[in-house]
Coordinates of C-alpha atoms in Angstrom, one line a residue:
Chain A
M59 CA 0.0 0.0 0.0
S60 CA 2.7 2.6 1.2
E61 CA 4.3 1.8 -1.8
K62 CA 1.8 2.2 -4.0
I63 CA 1.0 5.6 -2.7
I64 CA 4.3 6.8 -3.2
E65 CA 4.6 5.6 -6.5
I66 CA 1.4 7.8 -7.5
H67 CA 3.0 10.9 -5.4
I68 CA 6.0 10.6 -7.4
E69 CA 3.8 10.7 -10.8
T70 CA 1.8 13.6 -9.4
D71 CA 4.6 15.5 -8.7
D72 CA 6.2 14.8 -11.9
V73 CA 3.0 15.8 -13.5
N74 CA 2.6 19.1 -12.0
E75 CA 6.4 19.8 -12.3
S76 CA 6.2 19.4 -16.2
R77 CA 2.9 21.5 -16.3
R78 CA 4.1 24.2 -14.3
D79 CA 7.7 24.2 -16.6
F80 CA 5.4 23.8 -19.3
L81 CA 3.2 27.2 -18.1
K82 CA 6.0 29.1 -17.4
N83 CA 7.5 28.6 -20.7
V84 CA 4.5 29.6 -22.7
G85 CA 4.3 32.5 -20.1
I86 CA 7.7 33.7 -21.0
A87 CA 7.4 33.2 -24.5
G88 CA 4.1 35.1 -24.4
A89 CA 5.5 37.8 -22.5
A90 CA 8.3 38.4 -24.7
T91 CA 6.3 38.2 -27.9
L92 CA 4.0 40.6 -26.2
V93 CA 6.6 43.2 -25.3
A94 CA 8.8 42.7 -28.2
S95 CA 6.2 42.6 -31.3
P96 CA 5.1 45.9 -31.3
V97 CA 8.7 47.2 -30.9
S98 CA 10.1 45.0 -34.1
V99 CA 7.4 45.8 -36.1
E100 CA 7.7 49.5 -35.8
A101 CA 11.8 49.0 -35.9
S102 CA 11.5 46.6 -38.9
A103 CA 9.7 49.5 -40.8
D104 CA 11.7 52.4 -39.8
S105 CA 14.7 52.0 -37.7
A106 CA 14.8 55.7 -37.2
N107 CA 11.0 55.5 -36.4
P108 CA 10.1 58.0 -33.7
D109 CA 7.1 55.8 -32.3
A110 CA 8.8 52.8 -31.3
E111 CA 9.5 54.2 -27.7
T112 CA 5.7 55.5 -27.6
T113 CA 4.3 52.6 -28.9
V114 CA 5.7 50.6 -25.8
A115 CA 4.9 53.4 -23.5
E116 CA 1.4 52.9 -25.2
L117 CA 1.4 49.2 -24.1
Y118 CA 2.0 50.4 -20.4
Q119 CA -0.7 53.0 -20.0
G120 CA -3.4 52.7 -17.9
H121 CA -7.1 53.0 -18.0
F122 CA -7.9 56.5 -19.1
V123 CA -10.3 57.5 -16.7
L124 CA -8.0 56.7 -14.4
M125 CA -5.4 58.3 -15.4
S126 CA -4.2 61.7 -13.7
D127 CA -4.2 65.1 -15.9
K128 CA -0.7 64.8 -16.8
D129 CA -0.5 61.2 -17.9
K130 CA -3.9 62.1 -20.0
K131 CA -2.0 64.9 -21.7
K132 CA 1.1 62.6 -22.2
A133 CA -0.9 59.8 -23.3
I134 CA -2.9 62.2 -25.9
E135 CA 0.8 63.7 -27.3
R136 CA 2.0 60.0 -27.7
L137 CA -0.6 59.2 -29.8
E138 CA -0.8 62.4 -31.8
K139 CA 3.0 62.1 -32.4
R140 CA 2.3 58.6 -33.7
Y141 CA -0.4 59.3 -35.9
T142 CA 1.2 62.8 -37.2
A143 CA 4.1 60.2 -38.2
K144 CA 1.8 57.3 -39.4
Y145 CA -0.6 59.3 -41.8
G146 CA 1.7 62.3 -42.6
K147 CA -1.0 64.5 -41.6
N148 CA -1.1 67.0 -38.7
T149 CA -3.8 65.0 -36.2
T150 CA -5.3 66.2 -33.4
V151 CA -6.5 63.6 -30.6
S152 CA -8.8 65.3 -28.5
D153 CA -10.1 64.3 -25.0
A154 CA -12.9 66.7 -24.9
P155 CA -14.9 65.8 -21.6
P156 CA -18.8 64.7 -22.0
L157 CA -20.8 67.4 -21.7
E158 CA -23.1 68.4 -18.8
G159 CA -26.7 68.1 -18.8
V160 CA -26.7 65.9 -21.8
L161 CA -28.1 62.8 -22.8
F162 CA -27.9 62.0 -26.3
G163 CA -30.6 60.2 -28.2
Y164 CA -31.0 59.0 -32.1
A165 CA -34.2 58.4 -33.8
L166 CA -34.7 57.1 -37.2
D167 CA -37.5 57.2 -39.6
I168 CA -37.7 53.4 -41.1
S169 CA -40.5 54.7 -42.9
K170 CA -38.3 57.5 -45.1
C171 CA -35.1 55.4 -45.1
I172 CA -34.7 54.0 -49.0
G173 CA -31.7 52.0 -47.9
C174 CA -29.4 53.8 -49.8
R175 CA -26.0 53.0 -47.7
R176 CA -24.8 56.5 -47.5
C177 CA -24.6 56.6 -44.0
V178 CA -22.6 53.3 -44.1
H179 CA -20.3 54.9 -46.0
A180 CA -20.3 58.7 -44.5
C181 CA -19.5 56.6 -41.2
V182 CA -16.4 55.0 -43.0
Q183 CA -15.0 58.5 -44.2
E184 CA -15.7 60.1 -40.7
N185 CA -14.3 57.4 -38.2
N186 CA -11.1 55.9 -39.4
Q187 CA -12.4 52.5 -40.2
S188 CA -10.1 49.9 -41.9
R189 CA -10.8 50.0 -45.5
D190 CA -9.7 46.7 -46.5
N191 CA -9.0 43.0 -45.1
P192 CA -10.4 43.8 -42.6
V193 CA -13.6 45.8 -44.2
I194 CA -15.0 47.4 -41.0
Q195 CA -18.0 49.0 -40.9
W196 CA -20.0 50.2 -38.1
I197 CA -23.4 50.5 -39.6
Q198 CA -25.2 47.7 -41.2
V199 CA -28.6 48.3 -43.6
M200 CA -31.3 45.5 -43.8
K201 CA -33.8 45.4 -46.2
I202 CA -36.8 43.4 -44.9
P203 CA -39.6 42.4 -46.9
K204 CA -42.7 44.5 -46.5
G205 CA -45.0 42.5 -43.6
N206 CA -42.2 41.9 -40.9
F207 CA -43.2 44.9 -38.7
S208 CA -47.0 45.3 -37.8
F209 CA -49.0 47.4 -35.8
S210 CA -52.2 46.4 -37.5
A211 CA -55.2 45.3 -35.7
D212 CA -55.5 41.8 -37.6
K213 CA -52.2 40.6 -36.7
L214 CA -52.6 41.4 -32.8
N215 CA -55.2 39.2 -32.9
K216 CA -53.2 36.4 -34.4
G217 CA -51.3 33.7 -32.0
Y218 CA -53.8 32.8 -29.6
P219 CA -53.7 29.1 -29.1
E220 CA -56.5 27.0 -30.3
S221 CA -59.2 26.1 -28.2
S222 CA -59.5 21.9 -28.0
K223 CA -62.1 19.8 -26.8
V224 CA -59.6 19.6 -23.1
G225 CA -59.3 23.2 -23.2
D226 CA -57.0 25.9 -23.8
Y227 CA -52.9 25.5 -23.4
G228 CA -50.8 28.5 -22.6
I229 CA -51.3 32.1 -23.0
Q230 CA -50.0 33.6 -26.1
V231 CA -50.8 37.3 -27.3
G232 CA -50.1 39.0 -30.4
G233 CA -48.1 36.9 -32.6
N234 CA -45.8 34.0 -31.8
A235 CA -42.0 33.8 -31.9
Y236 CA -41.5 33.9 -35.5
T237 CA -44.0 36.6 -36.5
P238 CA -44.0 39.2 -33.4
V239 CA -46.5 41.9 -33.4
G240 CA -45.6 45.7 -32.3
G241 CA -42.4 44.6 -33.5
L242 CA -39.9 44.1 -35.8
S243 CA -38.6 40.7 -37.3
T244 CA -35.4 40.3 -39.3
E245 CA -36.7 37.1 -40.5
E246 CA -35.5 36.9 -44.3
A247 CA -33.5 40.3 -44.1
Q248 CA -30.7 40.8 -46.4
S249 CA -27.7 42.9 -45.4
Y250 CA -25.6 42.3 -48.8
Y251 CA -28.3 43.1 -51.5
S252 CA -26.5 44.5 -54.5
Q253 CA -25.2 47.9 -55.3
D254 CA -26.6 47.5 -59.2
E255 CA -30.3 47.4 -57.9
M256 CA -32.2 50.5 -57.5
V257 CA -33.5 52.0 -54.0
P258 CA -35.9 51.6 -52.5
D259 CA -37.9 48.7 -53.5
K260 CA -41.5 48.8 -52.9
N261 CA -41.7 45.3 -51.5
Y262 CA -39.3 45.9 -48.6
F263 CA -38.4 48.4 -46.4
Y264 CA -35.0 49.3 -44.9
V265 CA -33.8 49.4 -41.1
P266 CA -30.3 50.3 -40.4
V267 CA -28.7 49.3 -37.3
Q268 CA -25.8 50.5 -35.6
C269 CA -25.0 50.4 -31.7
Q270 CA -28.0 51.3 -29.7
Q271 CA -26.2 53.3 -26.8
C272 CA -28.4 51.2 -24.4
E273 CA -28.9 52.4 -21.2
K274 CA -28.0 48.9 -19.5
P275 CA -25.8 47.9 -22.0
P276 CA -24.7 44.0 -22.0
C277 CA -21.3 44.4 -23.4
V278 CA -20.3 46.9 -20.9
K279 CA -21.2 43.8 -18.6
A280 CA -19.7 41.2 -20.1
C281 CA -16.3 43.5 -20.1
P282 CA -13.8 41.8 -18.0
V283 CA -11.7 44.9 -18.1
R284 CA -13.8 47.8 -18.4
A285 CA -12.2 48.9 -21.3
T286 CA -16.1 49.6 -22.3
F287 CA -18.4 51.8 -20.2
R288 CA -21.2 54.2 -20.7
D289 CA -20.0 57.6 -20.3
P290 CA -22.2 60.2 -18.6
N291 CA -23.8 61.5 -22.1
G292 CA -25.2 58.1 -22.2
V293 CA -22.7 57.0 -25.3
V294 CA -20.8 53.8 -24.7
V295 CA -17.4 54.0 -25.6
I296 CA -14.3 52.1 -25.4
D297 CA -10.6 52.7 -24.3
Y298 CA -8.8 51.0 -27.3
N299 CA -5.8 50.7 -25.7
W300 CA -7.2 49.4 -22.4
C301 CA -9.2 47.0 -24.7
I302 CA -7.5 43.2 -24.5
G303 CA -9.5 41.8 -27.4
C304 CA -11.3 39.0 -25.9
R305 CA -14.6 39.9 -27.8
M306 CA -17.1 38.8 -24.7
C307 CA -18.8 42.2 -25.7
Q308 CA -19.3 41.0 -29.3
L309 CA -20.7 38.2 -28.2
A310 CA -23.2 40.0 -25.3
C311 CA -24.1 42.5 -27.7
P312 CA -28.0 41.7 -29.0
Y313 CA -27.6 44.0 -32.2
G314 CA -24.4 42.8 -33.5
A315 CA -23.0 46.3 -33.1
R316 CA -19.2 45.2 -32.4
R317 CA -16.5 45.1 -34.6
F318 CA -13.5 43.5 -34.2
N319 CA -9.8 44.5 -35.9
W320 CA -8.8 41.1 -36.7
G321 CA -5.8 42.1 -38.8
E322 CA -4.0 45.4 -39.0
P323 CA -6.2 48.0 -39.8
N324 CA -5.8 49.6 -43.3
L325 CA -6.1 53.3 -43.5
P326 CA -5.1 54.9 -46.5
P327 CA -3.5 58.1 -45.1
E328 CA -5.2 60.1 -47.7
E329 CA -8.5 59.3 -46.5
M330 CA -7.5 59.5 -43.0
N331 CA -9.3 61.8 -40.7
P332 CA -7.2 64.1 -39.0
K333 CA -9.6 65.3 -36.1
T334 CA -10.2 62.5 -33.7
H335 CA -10.9 61.6 -30.4
Y336 CA -9.4 59.4 -27.7
F337 CA -12.7 57.1 -27.5
G338 CA -13.8 58.0 -31.0
N339 CA -12.2 57.7 -34.2
R340 CA -8.7 57.7 -33.8
P341 CA -6.8 54.7 -35.8
R342 CA -7.3 51.4 -34.0
M343 CA -4.5 49.0 -33.9
R344 CA -5.1 45.2 -34.3
G345 CA -6.9 43.3 -31.9
V346 CA -9.5 45.6 -30.5
M347 CA -13.0 46.3 -30.4
E348 CA -14.6 49.0 -31.9
K349 CA -18.1 50.3 -32.6
C350 CA -20.3 53.5 -33.1
T351 CA -19.8 56.2 -30.9
F352 CA -22.4 58.6 -32.1
C353 CA -19.5 60.5 -33.5
V354 CA -18.1 61.5 -30.2
Q355 CA -15.5 63.7 -31.8
R356 CA -18.6 65.5 -33.1
T357 CA -21.1 65.4 -31.0
R358 CA -18.8 66.8 -28.0
E359 CA -18.0 69.8 -30.2
G360 CA -22.0 70.3 -31.0
R361 CA -22.1 69.1 -34.1
N362 CA -24.4 66.4 -35.6
P363 CA -23.0 62.9 -36.4
A364 CA -21.6 61.7 -39.6
C365 CA -24.8 59.4 -40.7
L366 CA -27.2 61.9 -40.0
E367 CA -25.4 64.4 -42.1
A368 CA -25.2 62.1 -44.9
C369 CA -28.5 61.0 -45.2
P370 CA -30.0 62.1 -48.1
V371 CA -34.2 61.6 -47.2
G372 CA -33.8 63.3 -43.5
A373 CA -34.8 59.9 -41.9
R374 CA -31.9 60.3 -39.1
K375 CA -32.3 62.7 -36.3
F376 CA -30.1 63.3 -33.1
G377 CA -30.5 65.4 -30.3
N378 CA -30.3 65.9 -26.5
L379 CA -33.0 63.7 -24.7
L380 CA -33.1 66.1 -21.7
D381 CA -34.1 69.0 -23.9
P382 CA -37.7 68.8 -24.7
E383 CA -37.5 71.3 -27.8
S384 CA -35.0 69.1 -29.0
D385 CA -35.6 66.6 -32.5
V386 CA -35.6 63.6 -30.4
R387 CA -37.8 64.8 -27.8
K388 CA -40.4 66.2 -30.1
I389 CA -40.4 62.9 -32.3
L390 CA -40.9 60.6 -28.9
A391 CA -43.7 62.7 -28.3
A392 CA -45.5 62.8 -31.7
K393 CA -44.5 59.9 -33.7
K394 CA -44.9 56.1 -33.4
V395 CA -41.7 55.2 -31.8
F396 CA -40.3 51.4 -31.1
R397 CA -37.0 50.1 -30.1
F398 CA -35.4 47.4 -32.0
K399 CA -35.1 44.0 -29.7
E400 CA -37.0 45.8 -27.0
E401 CA -37.5 42.5 -25.1
M402 CA -33.9 42.2 -24.4
S403 CA -34.3 44.9 -21.6
T404 CA -31.0 46.8 -23.1
Y405 CA -33.4 50.0 -23.3
P406 CA -31.6 51.2 -26.5
K407 CA -31.5 55.5 -26.9
F408 CA -31.8 54.7 -30.8
F409 CA -35.2 54.8 -31.4
Y410 CA -37.1 53.9 -34.8
Y411 CA -40.2 55.7 -35.5
I412 CA -42.6 56.1 -38.4
G413 CA -42.9 59.5 -39.6
Chain B
M175 CA -38.6 77.5 -75.6
Y176 CA -35.3 75.6 -74.2
K177 CA -37.3 72.5 -73.8
I178 CA -37.1 71.6 -77.3
N179 CA -36.2 67.8 -77.7
S180 CA -34.8 67.2 -81.2
Q181 CA -35.9 63.9 -81.1
S182 CA -39.5 64.4 -80.9
V183 CA -40.1 67.6 -82.5
P184 CA -39.3 68.2 -86.0
S185 CA -36.8 69.7 -86.8
T186 CA -38.2 72.5 -88.9
I187 CA -39.8 73.5 -85.9
I188 CA -36.3 73.7 -83.8
V189 CA -35.2 76.1 -86.5
I190 CA -38.0 78.3 -86.5
L191 CA -38.5 78.6 -83.0
A192 CA -34.7 79.0 -82.8
L193 CA -35.1 82.0 -85.3
C194 CA -37.8 83.3 -83.2
A195 CA -35.6 83.3 -80.4
V196 CA -32.6 85.1 -82.4
L197 CA -34.9 87.9 -83.5
A198 CA -36.5 88.0 -80.0
G199 CA -34.5 88.2 -77.9
G200 CA -31.3 88.4 -79.4
L201 CA -29.9 85.1 -78.2
A202 CA -27.6 83.3 -80.5
L203 CA -29.3 80.2 -80.4
V204 CA -29.2 78.2 -83.6
G205 CA -29.1 74.6 -82.9
G206 CA -28.5 71.9 -80.5
L207 CA -24.8 72.9 -80.2
D208 CA -25.4 76.5 -79.2
I209 CA -28.5 75.6 -76.3
H210 CA -25.6 73.7 -74.6
K211 CA -22.8 76.7 -75.1
T212 CA -25.5 78.7 -73.5
K213 CA -26.1 76.4 -70.7
K214 CA -22.4 76.0 -70.1
S215 CA -21.7 79.6 -70.3
A216 CA -25.0 80.1 -67.6
A217 CA -23.6 77.6 -65.5
E218 CA -20.0 79.3 -65.4
E219 CA -21.7 82.4 -64.3
Q220 CA -23.4 80.4 -61.6
A221 CA -19.8 79.6 -61.0
K222 CA -18.5 82.7 -60.5
T223 CA -21.1 84.1 -58.3
Q224 CA -20.8 81.0 -56.0
G225 CA -16.6 80.6 -56.2
E226 CA -17.8 76.5 -57.6
Q227 CA -18.6 75.1 -60.9
P228 CA -21.6 72.4 -60.3
V229 CA -20.6 69.0 -61.8
A230 CA -23.4 66.9 -62.4
N231 CA -21.8 63.3 -61.3
C232 CA -22.1 65.0 -57.3
Y233 CA -25.5 65.4 -55.7
E234 CA -27.1 65.7 -52.5
S235 CA -30.3 64.2 -52.4
R236 CA -31.8 64.4 -56.0
A237 CA -30.0 63.2 -58.8
I238 CA -29.5 66.1 -61.3
Y239 CA -31.2 68.7 -59.2
A240 CA -28.5 69.3 -56.6
A241 CA -25.1 69.1 -58.2
V242 CA -22.6 70.6 -56.0
T243 CA -18.6 70.5 -56.3
R244 CA -15.8 69.5 -54.2
V245 CA -13.6 72.4 -53.2
E246 CA -10.4 71.0 -51.9
N247 CA -9.0 72.6 -48.5
A248 CA -12.1 74.1 -47.8
V249 CA -11.5 73.6 -43.6
P250 CA -7.7 74.5 -43.9
Q251 CA -7.3 73.7 -39.9
Y252 CA -8.0 70.1 -41.0
G253 CA -7.5 70.2 -44.6
Y254 CA -10.6 69.1 -45.2
P255 CA -12.8 69.4 -48.8
N256 CA -16.1 71.1 -48.3
I257 CA -17.8 67.4 -49.3
K258 CA -16.4 64.3 -50.2
C259 CA -18.8 62.0 -52.7
S260 CA -19.2 58.6 -53.5
K261 CA -16.7 57.0 -55.8
T262 CA -19.4 54.9 -57.2
T263 CA -22.8 57.2 -57.4
G264 CA -21.7 60.3 -56.6
G265 CA -23.9 61.0 -53.5
V266 CA -22.5 63.6 -51.1
L267 CA -21.1 61.3 -48.3
W268 CA -19.6 63.7 -45.9
Y269 CA -19.7 67.2 -45.0
G270 CA -16.1 69.0 -44.0
D271 CA -18.0 72.3 -43.9
P272 CA -21.6 71.7 -43.4
F273 CA -22.6 75.2 -44.1
D274 CA -20.5 75.5 -47.5
G275 CA -22.4 77.7 -50.2
T276 CA -25.7 78.8 -48.0
I277 CA -27.5 81.8 -47.2
P278 CA -29.7 82.9 -44.2
M279 CA -33.3 81.3 -44.7
G280 CA -35.0 84.4 -44.1
E281 CA -38.0 85.0 -41.8
M282 CA -40.5 82.5 -41.8
P283 CA -44.2 83.6 -41.2
E284 CA -45.6 83.1 -37.8
V285 CA -47.8 79.9 -37.7
N286 CA -50.2 79.4 -34.4
D287 CA -48.8 75.9 -34.0
G288 CA -46.8 75.8 -31.0
T289 CA -43.6 75.0 -32.8
H290 CA -42.6 78.9 -33.5
G291 CA -39.8 77.4 -35.8
D292 CA -36.2 77.8 -34.9
F293 CA -35.4 79.7 -37.6
A294 CA -33.1 82.6 -35.9
N295 CA -29.7 80.5 -37.2
A296 CA -31.1 78.7 -40.1
V297 CA -29.3 78.3 -43.2
V298 CA -30.4 76.9 -46.9
R299 CA -28.8 76.6 -49.9
P300 CA -30.2 78.4 -52.5
R301 CA -32.2 76.5 -54.9
E302 CA -32.2 78.6 -58.0
P303 CA -28.4 78.0 -59.3
H304 CA -29.3 74.3 -59.2
L305 CA -32.5 74.8 -61.4
T306 CA -31.8 73.9 -64.9
Y307 CA -34.0 76.3 -67.1
F308 CA -33.7 78.9 -64.6
N309 CA -30.2 79.4 -65.4
M310 CA -30.5 78.8 -69.2
G311 CA -31.0 83.0 -69.8
P312 CA -29.7 85.9 -68.1
N313 CA -33.1 86.9 -66.6
G314 CA -33.9 83.3 -65.5
C315 CA -37.1 81.9 -67.0
V316 CA -38.3 85.1 -68.0
T317 CA -36.1 85.3 -70.8
C318 CA -38.5 83.2 -72.9
H319 CA -41.6 83.7 -70.8
N320 CA -41.6 87.3 -71.2
G321 CA -45.5 87.7 -72.5
K322 CA -43.9 88.1 -76.2
T323 CA -41.6 85.0 -77.2
V324 CA -44.0 83.0 -74.9
P325 CA -47.8 84.7 -74.6
F326 CA -48.8 84.8 -71.2
P327 CA -51.5 82.3 -70.6
K328 CA -55.1 84.4 -71.0
D329 CA -56.8 82.3 -68.3
K330 CA -56.0 79.6 -65.6
K331 CA -57.9 76.8 -67.9
P332 CA -55.9 74.0 -68.3
R333 CA -54.6 72.9 -71.5
L334 CA -52.1 70.7 -73.3
I335 CA -48.6 72.1 -73.3
A336 CA -46.1 70.3 -75.4
M337 CA -43.0 72.3 -73.4
H338 CA -40.9 71.1 -70.8
K339 CA -41.6 67.2 -71.3
D340 CA -39.0 66.1 -69.4
I341 CA -40.1 67.6 -66.5
V342 CA -43.8 66.7 -67.1
E343 CA -44.4 64.5 -69.5
D344 CA -48.1 65.5 -69.6
S345 CA -49.5 68.5 -68.4
I346 CA -52.9 67.3 -67.8
Q347 CA -51.8 64.2 -66.6
L348 CA -49.3 65.9 -63.6
K349 CA -48.3 63.7 -61.0
H350 CA -49.2 65.8 -58.0
G351 CA -52.6 66.3 -56.9
R352 CA -54.1 63.6 -58.3
G353 CA -55.8 65.4 -61.2
A354 CA -56.7 68.5 -59.1
M355 CA -53.8 70.7 -60.2
W356 CA -51.8 72.1 -63.2
C357 CA -49.0 74.2 -63.9
L358 CA -50.5 77.4 -63.1
D359 CA -51.5 76.5 -59.5
C360 CA -47.7 76.8 -58.3
H361 CA -45.8 78.8 -61.4
S362 CA -47.1 82.4 -61.7
A363 CA -48.5 83.1 -65.0
T364 CA -46.8 86.5 -65.3
N365 CA -43.8 85.7 -63.8
R366 CA -42.1 82.9 -64.3
N367 CA -39.2 83.3 -62.2
K368 CA -41.5 83.0 -59.3
L369 CA -44.0 80.6 -57.7
I370 CA -47.2 82.0 -56.7
D371 CA -49.5 80.9 -53.8
R372 CA -53.6 80.9 -53.8
Q373 CA -53.2 84.3 -52.3
G374 CA -51.4 85.5 -55.4
N375 CA -48.3 86.2 -53.4
E376 CA -45.0 85.4 -55.3
I377 CA -42.6 82.8 -53.6
S378 CA -39.0 82.6 -54.5
F379 CA -37.8 79.1 -55.9
N380 CA -35.8 79.6 -52.8
Q381 CA -38.5 79.2 -50.5
P382 CA -40.6 76.4 -51.7
Q383 CA -41.9 75.7 -48.1
R384 CA -43.8 78.6 -48.3
L385 CA -46.0 77.3 -51.2
C386 CA -46.2 73.5 -50.7
G387 CA -47.2 74.2 -46.6
T388 CA -50.0 75.9 -47.7
C389 CA -51.6 72.4 -48.8
H390 CA -49.4 69.8 -46.7
G391 CA -50.1 71.8 -43.4
E392 CA -49.1 68.8 -41.5
V393 CA -46.0 67.9 -42.9
Y394 CA -44.9 71.8 -42.6
I395 CA -46.0 72.0 -38.9
D396 CA -43.4 68.9 -38.8
W397 CA -40.9 70.2 -40.7
R398 CA -41.0 73.8 -38.8
A399 CA -40.7 71.3 -35.7
G400 CA -37.7 69.5 -37.2
I401 CA -39.2 65.9 -36.9
H402 CA -39.6 66.3 -40.8
G403 CA -36.6 66.8 -43.4
K404 CA -33.2 67.0 -43.2
R405 CA -31.0 69.4 -41.2
I406 CA -27.5 69.1 -40.5
G407 CA -24.8 71.4 -38.5
T408 CA -25.1 72.2 -35.1
W409 CA -27.7 69.1 -32.9
A410 CA -28.4 71.8 -30.1
T411 CA -31.7 73.7 -30.2
G412 CA -30.9 77.1 -31.4
G413 CA -27.4 76.3 -33.1
K414 CA -26.6 77.2 -36.5
K415 CA -28.2 74.8 -38.9
R416 CA -28.8 74.1 -42.5
W417 CA -32.2 73.4 -43.5
W418 CA -33.3 71.2 -46.5
V419 CA -36.2 72.7 -48.1
C420 CA -39.4 70.7 -50.1
T421 CA -37.8 70.5 -53.3
E422 CA -34.2 69.3 -52.4
C423 CA -35.9 65.8 -51.4
H424 CA -39.0 65.6 -53.5
N425 CA -39.7 66.6 -57.1
P426 CA -43.4 68.3 -56.7
H427 CA -44.0 66.9 -60.4
T428 CA -43.9 63.2 -59.9
V429 CA -44.3 63.3 -56.1
Q430 CA -47.3 61.3 -56.3
I431 CA -45.6 58.2 -58.0
N432 CA -42.6 58.3 -55.5
R433 CA -42.0 60.5 -52.3
F434 CA -38.1 59.8 -53.4
N435 CA -36.8 59.1 -56.8
Q436 CA -35.2 55.9 -57.0
I437 CA -31.3 56.0 -57.0
K438 CA -28.5 53.2 -56.6
P439 CA -26.7 52.2 -53.3
E440 CA -23.9 52.6 -52.0
P441 CA -21.5 49.3 -52.5
A442 CA -22.7 46.4 -50.2
P443 CA -19.8 45.3 -47.5
P444 CA -18.0 41.9 -48.6
P445 CA -20.2 38.8 -47.2
P446 CA -18.9 37.3 -44.5
R447 CA -15.4 35.6 -44.0
G448 CA -15.2 32.1 -45.9
M449 CA -18.4 32.9 -48.2
K450 CA -18.0 33.7 -51.6
N451 CA -21.7 35.3 -52.1
A452 CA -24.4 36.1 -49.5
D453 CA -26.9 34.2 -51.3
Y454 CA -28.1 32.2 -48.3
E455 CA -29.9 35.5 -47.4
R456 CA -32.3 35.3 -50.4
V457 CA -33.4 31.8 -49.6
G458 CA -35.7 31.3 -47.1
H459 CA -34.3 29.9 -43.6
G460 CA -35.3 28.8 -40.4
V461 CA -38.7 27.7 -39.7
H462 CA -41.7 29.7 -40.6

């Protein structure tokens, strides 16, 4: 008996030993690549590159919100220097604070939207997304057959279980799981409809979807490092430098609004927008998450988001939900308004309406 | 007069009409080529006044009717052009300067609707430079519609008119008002440079909302309140905004068929990784 026990002990020790060694080696290798890769990549591109140091400094930078003002200033300077060198444009990285007494809201008229996708490409022009490999677009325009959306009275009474001899089973009101009533079904939605067909098609309606800036954002709950958070204006933003790229937020988001930089973003210098914000459209790096921020670099300075300005039919409205005179509040008061996937209890501040 | 379509009208009529024009107005209109030249020179004049040359393939809301031109370095601080256009469709995608080429909207009449309109800092891009026929002569439409070259109508009784067929194919079948309206309900009979409302007030082409609103009151009130129509610039109440007026989005002559004319969309995103196309979207999937 005792011999056997000893043997087992030896075996387990061996196993533990080897596992520990293995982990140790991996850890060292991982750390080495982690520290070495940005430096070596930059250095190989240009040996006299001024941003080699700043890249390492960026790597060790803390969460932006928790930084001291001095550190923030330093971080901004580092970024501005790096972007200016990389894109050959005098780039400004703003850290304009959230506005006082403002809660941003957005309203979109699905009866007007013609599905021209201009908002999608306006967003790309404004927000420095990767243009190619990966192609990143923050707005998705769904083309949905008419009939998927209904407030009509005849549909409201459908979906009740049939009565039978043994009685009624279950209570179901207003449609069923596949054809909900009073909401929007994305069944048979097409997001890749061709650019060769003319829009609007009379048999379809169009629903652009972007980040809904939820009051209870599931992505923020899912983030293990709090790199994404809801700012005081109600906009969910990301500290790209603090993001670890685990993509938990992407899984958590019911709207498919988050995009991941699977590769090094390709942003042609001539198309780069040099007016950026730290939490907004500054160029991202590989392996971080990004999404719509309501153009934080614009809206914190009072201007409308780029998608709104591009919409040729005026289907998009933006404003302060705390101001009763704002366009969005007037729409909420006067029009038929709904939220997308209301049943998820995310309380979006992005409203769809019928104008 | 300038509406001659050489394919539909016999060439003799063109010559006769053109001669008339030469005699009456002293304009050098001998053939199609000269018409084009006049159009071009008018466009150049407009370009001088606006500091930019309209290009047909870059437009805002309505193709053809809202041509705009890209000006490089319009915002020197960031090296922005005034606008960025789509390379595939020509649609304006992005505004470097949202107030480029705008003028103040002017005082809008008070409406007892509780909206009061936020017009203090409202600007619009004038419509007149974008109107093809308006810009064909030095005096606008009056160059031809002066009562002599084209006589003023004797009464307001609708009749078939063969002119301006590219705008309205058949004036009796005007696609607005379902047969209850015709040209002179909106256009002034004696001053073609102006629109006219039912009280006989002349209205500029730059302010069509003052005319449209007389019938479409509900939409007009929504528009004044900021719910209907496009506005860009600042989001704050009372801030400077560029307003879009009715005819920048809608074609009043065909609005009965389409609220917005069909246009080509921007390119689709590439299909998901590992997929050659997105045909799976077109076939039904899941349970019905």
